Amino acid sequence: MVTRLANGKTFTIDYREKAPQLATATMFLDESGKIDPEKESRGWLTVGVPGSPLGLWTAHQKSGKLPWKRLVQPAIELAEQGFTVDQFIHQSMKTHQRYFIKYGEAANVYLHSGKAPAVGSTLKLPDLAETLKRIRDQGADGFYHGKTAELLEQAMIKHGGLVRQQDLAQYHVVLREPVIGQYKGHQIISMGPPSSGGVLIVQMLNILQGFEQKEFDRASPRYWHLLAETMKRAYLDRARHLGDPDFNKIPLDKLLSSKHADELRATISDRATSSATLGSDILSPEKTKESEQTTHYSIIDDEGNMVSVTTTLEDSCGSCCVAPGLGFLLNNEMHDFNVSPGLTNTTGRIGTPPNLIVPGKRMLSSMTPTLIVKDNKPFLIVGSPGGRTIPNTVLQIILNVIDHKMPIDEAVAAARMHHQWMPDQIGIESKVPRDIIDGLRAFGHDVKPRGNQGDGHSILIDWSSGRRYLPGTDRRLRGASAGY
Ligand code: DON
């Protein structure tokens, strides 16, 4: 959560999950040292010590105005009274039903007679309502201590999971300074490690800032080429250096410096540089999959307090595990660690030290909740889901607003691309015109048209006549904008 108060004060709340004390660096490998694809991505072992309840409680304690109970109550009512299952929820439940059944309680909570609830039926979550009542009445303690913690530990022990009551009792959030950058007269305020998002955004903007303005032409394949080359260099630095700052010495000053950006820019030519050549020092002599279901929301109030929040269970439906009596899906955030020590390969798997599993460590994220200020006044609130594509989605919305002068809804709707160093491939939304794709191939890029990238709900603050909040509602999934 990245916040800028109306008085100009900025802070971030890091409520990223942590590895439990029983976790080990090789916990997802089998005896022969190979990764078991299901073990690393679903099931009880993938659950990190949850952070959201304490994160939201901390935000409330620090700057909330309304009573906590009033904030939690609507969620309790929704869980108790239930909500209508739409096509999206139905499909999601259907996709995951075999895991829900395999991992036990989730099938009782989210399925109707072992099947995804039908479109139009009502899904009630009474156990979740009870959990939320404990949080309503006791604050974060209602989650990290007492009945919720006891039920969670019982389920973990029964199913071979690692989270214990002690992990919950010891969980803490950290108030961290945001990562700050400057881009063409705008101040960029974003999330620092353990998220890679803010560092990537500032680093990529620093590189791009050195190109002449005439290069910023969305109709020209060269613009997309420069973007891809910028992305690959920044993502290589992510693989080399980024992880939990409480466990690593991260060279932030260097990574965020214009000198470093100048050096990287100087290596960009008129041909695609091979990712393997760029990062040969960390590359090992297989495909990792990361899905793209997370939630981003951008908020501003009438006083000008701005908040950008990205929140995730990691995969859609997280670990697919529910502890009996608690009613909510547990995350599979352990999957965001580098689970294969030493193995960094051309498919995108990273095995470098900064993000290996260590008890109590937070896993590296790509979430990029970002605020932009111009002339000391709120200008833009932005962020997105999308796993490793997130920083690139946020980058392109920012460029569309600042360089391409698009209205916010167009800036959010415009086609996007993604390069993450490895695999050495551009993923590009298929609505990008054909000549851009052909042009990129002529530069030497491997280009793969893809479906939607991200879901970047944004707010632009327009000061041209008074102060107006303009929603950038992303229509790619199901989000919406609202004013109260
Ligand atoms: O923290 C991260 O970067 C990932 N756990 C986010 C996963 C994600 O965005 C999936 N979907 N949209």
mmCIF file of C-alpha atoms in Angstrom, residues 219-439:
data_model
loop_
_atom_site.group_PDB
_atom_site.id
_atom_site.type_symbol
_atom_site.label_atom_id
_atom_site.label_comp_id
_atom_site.label_asym_id
_atom_site.label_seq_id
_atom_site.Cartn_x
_atom_site.Cartn_y
_atom_site.Cartn_z
ATOM 1 C CA ALA A 219 2.849 4.009 -34.375
ATOM 2 C CA SER A 220 6.515 3.186 -34.879
ATOM 3 C CA PRO A 221 7.954 -0.298 -34.220
ATOM 4 C CA ARG A 222 11.121 1.419 -33.009
ATOM 5 C CA TYR A 223 9.301 2.793 -29.953
ATOM 6 C CA TRP A 224 8.167 -0.731 -29.010
ATOM 7 C CA HIS A 225 11.702 -1.996 -29.643
ATOM 8 C CA LEU A 226 13.159 0.583 -27.221
ATOM 9 C CA LEU A 227 10.546 -0.362 -24.645
ATOM 10 C CA ALA A 228 11.384 -4.062 -24.927
ATOM 11 C CA GLU A 229 15.114 -3.415 -24.653
ATOM 12 C CA THR A 230 14.530 -1.217 -21.591
ATOM 13 C CA MET A 231 12.330 -3.855 -19.943
ATOM 14 C CA LYS A 232 14.788 -6.662 -20.454
ATOM 15 C CA ARG A 233 17.648 -4.769 -18.858
ATOM 16 C CA ALA A 234 15.615 -3.722 -15.823
ATOM 17 C CA TYR A 235 14.179 -7.223 -15.314
ATOM 18 C CA LEU A 236 17.685 -8.665 -15.460
ATOM 19 C CA ASP A 237 18.634 -6.380 -12.565
ATOM 20 C CA ARG A 238 15.519 -7.617 -10.760
ATOM 21 C CA ALA A 239 16.731 -11.206 -11.141
ATOM 22 C CA ARG A 240 20.223 -10.307 -9.990
ATOM 23 C CA HIS A 241 19.551 -8.074 -7.018
ATOM 24 C CA LEU A 242 16.016 -7.966 -5.663
ATOM 25 C CA GLY A 243 14.468 -9.708 -2.653
ATOM 26 C CA ASP A 244 13.437 -8.936 0.928
ATOM 27 C CA PRO A 245 15.492 -5.905 2.085
ATOM 28 C CA ASP A 246 15.489 -7.264 5.648
ATOM 29 C CA PHE A 247 17.537 -10.237 4.401
ATOM 30 C CA ASN A 248 19.611 -8.689 1.594
ATOM 31 C CA LYS A 249 21.814 -5.732 1.006
ATOM 32 C CA ILE A 250 20.156 -4.313 -2.102
ATOM 33 C CA PRO A 251 22.128 -1.748 -4.135
ATOM 34 C CA LEU A 252 19.113 0.561 -4.366
ATOM 35 C CA ASP A 253 21.099 3.776 -4.814
ATOM 36 C CA LYS A 254 22.855 2.315 -7.806
ATOM 37 C CA LEU A 255 19.760 0.750 -9.357
ATOM 38 C CA LEU A 256 17.785 3.992 -9.075
ATOM 39 C CA SER A 257 20.622 6.257 -10.259
ATOM 40 C CA SER A 258 20.649 8.055 -13.577
ATOM 41 C CA LYS A 259 24.265 6.936 -14.063
ATOM 42 C CA HIS A 260 23.177 3.299 -14.052
ATOM 43 C CA ALA A 261 20.324 4.115 -16.436
ATOM 44 C CA ASP A 262 22.769 5.925 -18.752
ATOM 45 C CA GLU A 263 25.036 2.884 -18.802
ATOM 46 C CA LEU A 264 22.181 0.530 -19.598
ATOM 47 C CA ARG A 265 20.778 2.872 -22.278
ATOM 48 C CA ALA A 266 24.188 2.975 -23.936
ATOM 49 C CA THR A 267 23.972 -0.780 -24.546
ATOM 50 C CA ILE A 268 20.687 -0.478 -26.480
ATOM 51 C CA SER A 269 21.160 -0.657 -30.242
ATOM 52 C CA ASP A 270 19.071 -0.972 -33.383
ATOM 53 C CA ARG A 271 18.943 -4.727 -32.961
ATOM 54 C CA ALA A 272 17.358 -6.832 -30.236
ATOM 55 C CA THR A 273 20.068 -7.814 -27.721
ATOM 56 C CA SER A 274 19.891 -11.455 -26.717
ATOM 57 C CA SER A 275 18.804 -11.847 -23.093
ATOM 58 C CA ALA A 276 21.221 -14.766 -22.705
ATOM 59 C CA THR A 277 24.152 -12.551 -23.629
ATOM 60 C CA LEU A 278 23.043 -9.785 -21.277
ATOM 61 C CA GLY A 279 22.641 -12.056 -18.269
ATOM 62 C CA SER A 280 25.122 -14.847 -18.958
ATOM 63 C CA ASP A 281 26.598 -14.390 -15.464
ATOM 64 C CA ILE A 282 23.480 -15.707 -13.709
ATOM 65 C CA LEU A 283 22.088 -18.049 -16.341
ATOM 66 C CA SER A 284 22.109 -21.813 -15.631
ATOM 67 C CA PRO A 285 23.034 -24.332 -18.557
ATOM 68 C CA GLU A 286 12.424 -26.019 -18.294
ATOM 69 C CA LYS A 287 8.625 -23.589 -18.141
ATOM 70 C CA THR A 288 7.551 -21.573 -15.140
ATOM 71 C CA LYS A 289 3.995 -20.468 -15.102
ATOM 72 C CA GLU A 290 2.606 -17.498 -13.267
ATOM 73 C CA SER A 291 -1.006 -16.659 -13.594
ATOM 74 C CA GLU A 292 -2.424 -13.196 -13.535
ATOM 75 C CA GLN A 293 -5.142 -12.873 -10.933
ATOM 76 C CA THR A 294 -4.595 -10.159 -8.414
ATOM 77 C CA THR A 295 -6.522 -7.032 -7.450
ATOM 78 C CA HIS A 296 -5.534 -3.412 -7.774
ATOM 79 C CA TYR A 297 -7.439 -0.399 -6.526
ATOM 80 C CA SER A 298 -6.654 3.296 -6.728
ATOM 81 C CA ILE A 299 -8.317 5.709 -4.312
ATOM 82 C CA ILE A 300 -8.401 9.464 -3.657
ATOM 83 C CA ASP A 301 -10.637 11.299 -1.210
ATOM 84 C CA ASP A 302 -12.010 14.815 -1.326
ATOM 85 C CA GLU A 303 -9.079 16.152 0.684
ATOM 86 C CA GLY A 304 -6.555 14.762 -1.804
ATOM 87 C CA ASN A 305 -5.260 11.820 0.251
ATOM 88 C CA MET A 306 -4.106 9.245 -2.311
ATOM 89 C CA VAL A 307 -3.758 5.476 -1.881
ATOM 90 C CA SER A 308 -2.614 2.878 -4.379
ATOM 91 C CA VAL A 309 -3.055 -0.742 -3.274
ATOM 92 C CA THR A 310 -2.294 -4.016 -4.983
ATOM 93 C CA THR A 311 -3.241 -7.195 -3.143
ATOM 94 C CA THR A 312 -2.935 -10.847 -4.054
ATOM 95 C CA LEU A 313 -3.300 -14.489 -3.064
ATOM 96 C CA GLU A 314 -0.701 -15.034 -5.853
ATOM 97 C CA ASP A 315 -2.727 -17.380 -8.095
ATOM 98 C CA SER A 316 -6.443 -17.223 -8.642
ATOM 99 C CA CYS A 317 -7.889 -19.025 -5.568
ATOM 100 C CA GLY A 318 -4.392 -19.050 -4.030
ATOM 101 C CA SER A 319 -3.337 -22.413 -2.626
ATOM 102 C CA CYS A 320 -6.949 -23.721 -3.072
ATOM 103 C CA CYS A 321 -6.818 -24.617 0.633
ATOM 104 C CA VAL A 322 -9.323 -23.535 3.302
ATOM 105 C CA ALA A 323 -8.878 -24.301 7.004
ATOM 106 C CA PRO A 324 -12.088 -25.837 8.414
ATOM 107 C CA GLY A 325 -14.098 -23.194 10.244
ATOM 108 C CA LEU A 326 -12.345 -20.186 8.688
ATOM 109 C CA GLY A 327 -14.093 -19.937 5.325
ATOM 110 C CA PHE A 328 -11.438 -18.151 3.251
ATOM 111 C CA LEU A 329 -8.916 -19.305 0.671
ATOM 112 C CA LEU A 330 -5.300 -19.260 1.807
ATOM 113 C CA ASN A 331 -2.625 -17.724 -0.401
ATOM 114 C CA ASN A 332 0.015 -19.652 -2.354
ATOM 115 C CA GLU A 333 2.495 -16.815 -2.057
ATOM 116 C CA MET A 334 5.468 -19.138 -1.307
ATOM 117 C CA HIS A 335 5.438 -19.665 -5.076
ATOM 118 C CA ASP A 336 6.896 -16.165 -5.472
ATOM 119 C CA PHE A 337 10.196 -17.229 -3.937
ATOM 120 C CA ASN A 338 13.014 -18.553 -6.099
ATOM 121 C CA VAL A 339 12.215 -22.179 -5.376
ATOM 122 C CA SER A 340 15.073 -23.713 -7.369
ATOM 123 C CA PRO A 341 18.327 -22.533 -5.791
ATOM 124 C CA GLY A 342 20.955 -21.945 -8.459
ATOM 125 C CA LEU A 343 18.676 -22.579 -11.439
ATOM 126 C CA THR A 344 18.110 -19.512 -13.608
ATOM 127 C CA ASN A 345 17.019 -20.527 -17.060
ATOM 128 C CA THR A 346 15.679 -19.360 -20.379
ATOM 129 C CA THR A 347 12.078 -20.158 -19.460
ATOM 130 C CA GLY A 348 11.999 -17.455 -16.793
ATOM 131 C CA ARG A 349 12.853 -19.471 -13.738
ATOM 132 C CA ILE A 350 15.137 -17.535 -11.396
ATOM 133 C CA GLY A 351 17.377 -19.185 -8.785
ATOM 134 C CA THR A 352 19.527 -16.274 -7.580
ATOM 135 C CA PRO A 353 20.221 -15.841 -3.838
ATOM 136 C CA PRO A 354 18.282 -12.659 -2.914
ATOM 137 C CA ASN A 355 14.899 -14.387 -3.204
ATOM 138 C CA LEU A 356 15.646 -17.911 -1.948
ATOM 139 C CA ILE A 357 13.378 -19.227 0.831
ATOM 140 C CA VAL A 358 14.537 -18.403 4.372
ATOM 141 C CA PRO A 359 12.273 -18.629 7.455
ATOM 142 C CA GLY A 360 10.725 -15.231 8.191
ATOM 143 C CA LYS A 361 11.668 -13.780 4.802
ATOM 144 C CA ARG A 362 9.178 -12.026 2.522
ATOM 145 C CA MET A 363 8.967 -13.303 -1.061
ATOM 146 C CA LEU A 364 9.774 -10.915 -3.915
ATOM 147 C CA SER A 365 6.728 -9.338 -5.501
ATOM 148 C CA SER A 366 6.088 -7.510 -8.767
ATOM 149 C CA MET A 367 3.190 -5.476 -7.430
ATOM 150 C CA THR A 368 3.579 -1.831 -8.407
ATOM 151 C CA PRO A 369 1.074 0.397 -6.632
ATOM 152 C CA THR A 370 2.194 3.866 -7.740
ATOM 153 C CA LEU A 371 1.315 7.511 -7.149
ATOM 154 C CA ILE A 372 2.425 10.396 -9.334
ATOM 155 C CA VAL A 373 2.616 13.996 -8.222
ATOM 156 C CA LYS A 374 3.093 17.036 -10.452
ATOM 157 C CA ASP A 375 3.785 20.559 -9.172
ATOM 158 C CA ASN A 376 3.343 19.146 -5.684
ATOM 159 C CA LYS A 377 -0.248 18.186 -6.475
ATOM 160 C CA PRO A 378 -1.813 14.734 -6.979
ATOM 161 C CA PHE A 379 -1.637 13.738 -10.664
ATOM 162 C CA LEU A 380 -2.085 9.991 -11.190
ATOM 163 C CA ILE A 381 -2.856 6.844 -9.172
ATOM 164 C CA VAL A 382 -2.037 3.607 -10.927
ATOM 165 C CA GLY A 383 -1.305 -0.108 -10.451
ATOM 166 C CA SER A 384 -2.330 -3.481 -11.878
ATOM 167 C CA PRO A 385 -2.509 -7.230 -11.363
ATOM 168 C CA GLY A 386 -0.593 -9.529 -13.678
ATOM 169 C CA GLY A 387 2.354 -11.174 -11.927
ATOM 170 C CA ARG A 388 5.625 -10.236 -13.543
ATOM 171 C CA THR A 389 3.819 -8.214 -16.225
ATOM 172 C CA ILE A 390 2.676 -5.666 -13.610
ATOM 173 C CA PRO A 391 5.578 -3.191 -13.728
ATOM 174 C CA ASN A 392 5.384 -3.118 -17.532
ATOM 175 C CA THR A 393 1.638 -2.490 -17.481
ATOM 176 C CA VAL A 394 2.090 0.388 -15.036
ATOM 177 C CA LEU A 395 4.998 1.742 -17.077
ATOM 178 C CA GLN A 396 2.924 1.868 -20.259
ATOM 179 C CA ILE A 397 -0.040 3.587 -18.596
ATOM 180 C CA ILE A 398 2.357 6.239 -17.274
ATOM 181 C CA LEU A 399 3.984 6.709 -20.699
ATOM 182 C CA ASN A 400 0.572 6.883 -22.368
ATOM 183 C CA VAL A 401 -0.450 9.709 -20.038
ATOM 184 C CA ILE A 402 2.802 11.688 -19.859
ATOM 185 C CA ASP A 403 4.398 11.132 -23.270
ATOM 186 C CA HIS A 404 1.468 10.239 -25.503
ATOM 187 C CA LYS A 405 -0.913 12.718 -23.817
ATOM 188 C CA MET A 406 -3.784 10.244 -23.941
ATOM 189 C CA PRO A 407 -6.928 10.800 -21.887
ATOM 190 C CA ILE A 408 -6.806 8.402 -18.921
ATOM 191 C CA ASP A 409 -9.400 5.920 -20.224
ATOM 192 C CA GLU A 410 -7.493 5.643 -23.525
ATOM 193 C CA ALA A 411 -4.169 5.365 -21.688
ATOM 194 C CA VAL A 412 -5.561 2.416 -19.752
ATOM 195 C CA ALA A 413 -7.264 0.783 -22.752
ATOM 196 C CA ALA A 414 -4.296 1.044 -25.156
ATOM 197 C CA ALA A 415 -2.552 -2.208 -26.150
ATOM 198 C CA ARG A 416 0.387 -3.286 -24.022
ATOM 199 C CA MET A 417 3.478 -5.428 -24.264
ATOM 200 C CA HIS A 418 5.726 -7.329 -21.882
ATOM 201 C CA HIS A 419 9.344 -8.483 -21.793
ATOM 202 C CA GLN A 420 10.850 -9.857 -18.584
ATOM 203 C CA TRP A 421 14.427 -10.673 -19.712
ATOM 204 C CA MET A 422 13.721 -14.427 -19.700
ATOM 205 C CA PRO A 423 12.104 -15.977 -21.625
ATOM 206 C CA ASP A 424 13.671 -13.824 -24.330
ATOM 207 C CA GLN A 425 10.323 -13.043 -25.882
ATOM 208 C CA ILE A 426 7.908 -10.167 -26.227
ATOM 209 C CA GLY A 427 4.334 -10.896 -25.220
ATOM 210 C CA ILE A 428 2.108 -8.326 -26.919
ATOM 211 C CA GLU A 429 -1.641 -7.850 -26.782
ATOM 212 C CA SER A 430 -3.005 -9.068 -30.066
ATOM 213 C CA LYS A 431 -4.887 -5.798 -30.701
ATOM 214 C CA VAL A 432 -1.522 -4.130 -31.449
ATOM 215 C CA PRO A 433 -1.463 -3.381 -35.197
ATOM 216 C CA ARG A 434 0.140 -6.030 -37.370
ATOM 217 C CA ASP A 435 2.861 -3.707 -38.687
ATOM 218 C CA ILE A 436 4.153 -3.173 -35.125
ATOM 219 C CA ILE A 437 4.491 -6.919 -34.650
ATOM 220 C CA ASP A 438 6.202 -7.355 -38.026
ATOM 221 C CA GLY A 439 8.444 -4.387 -37.289
#
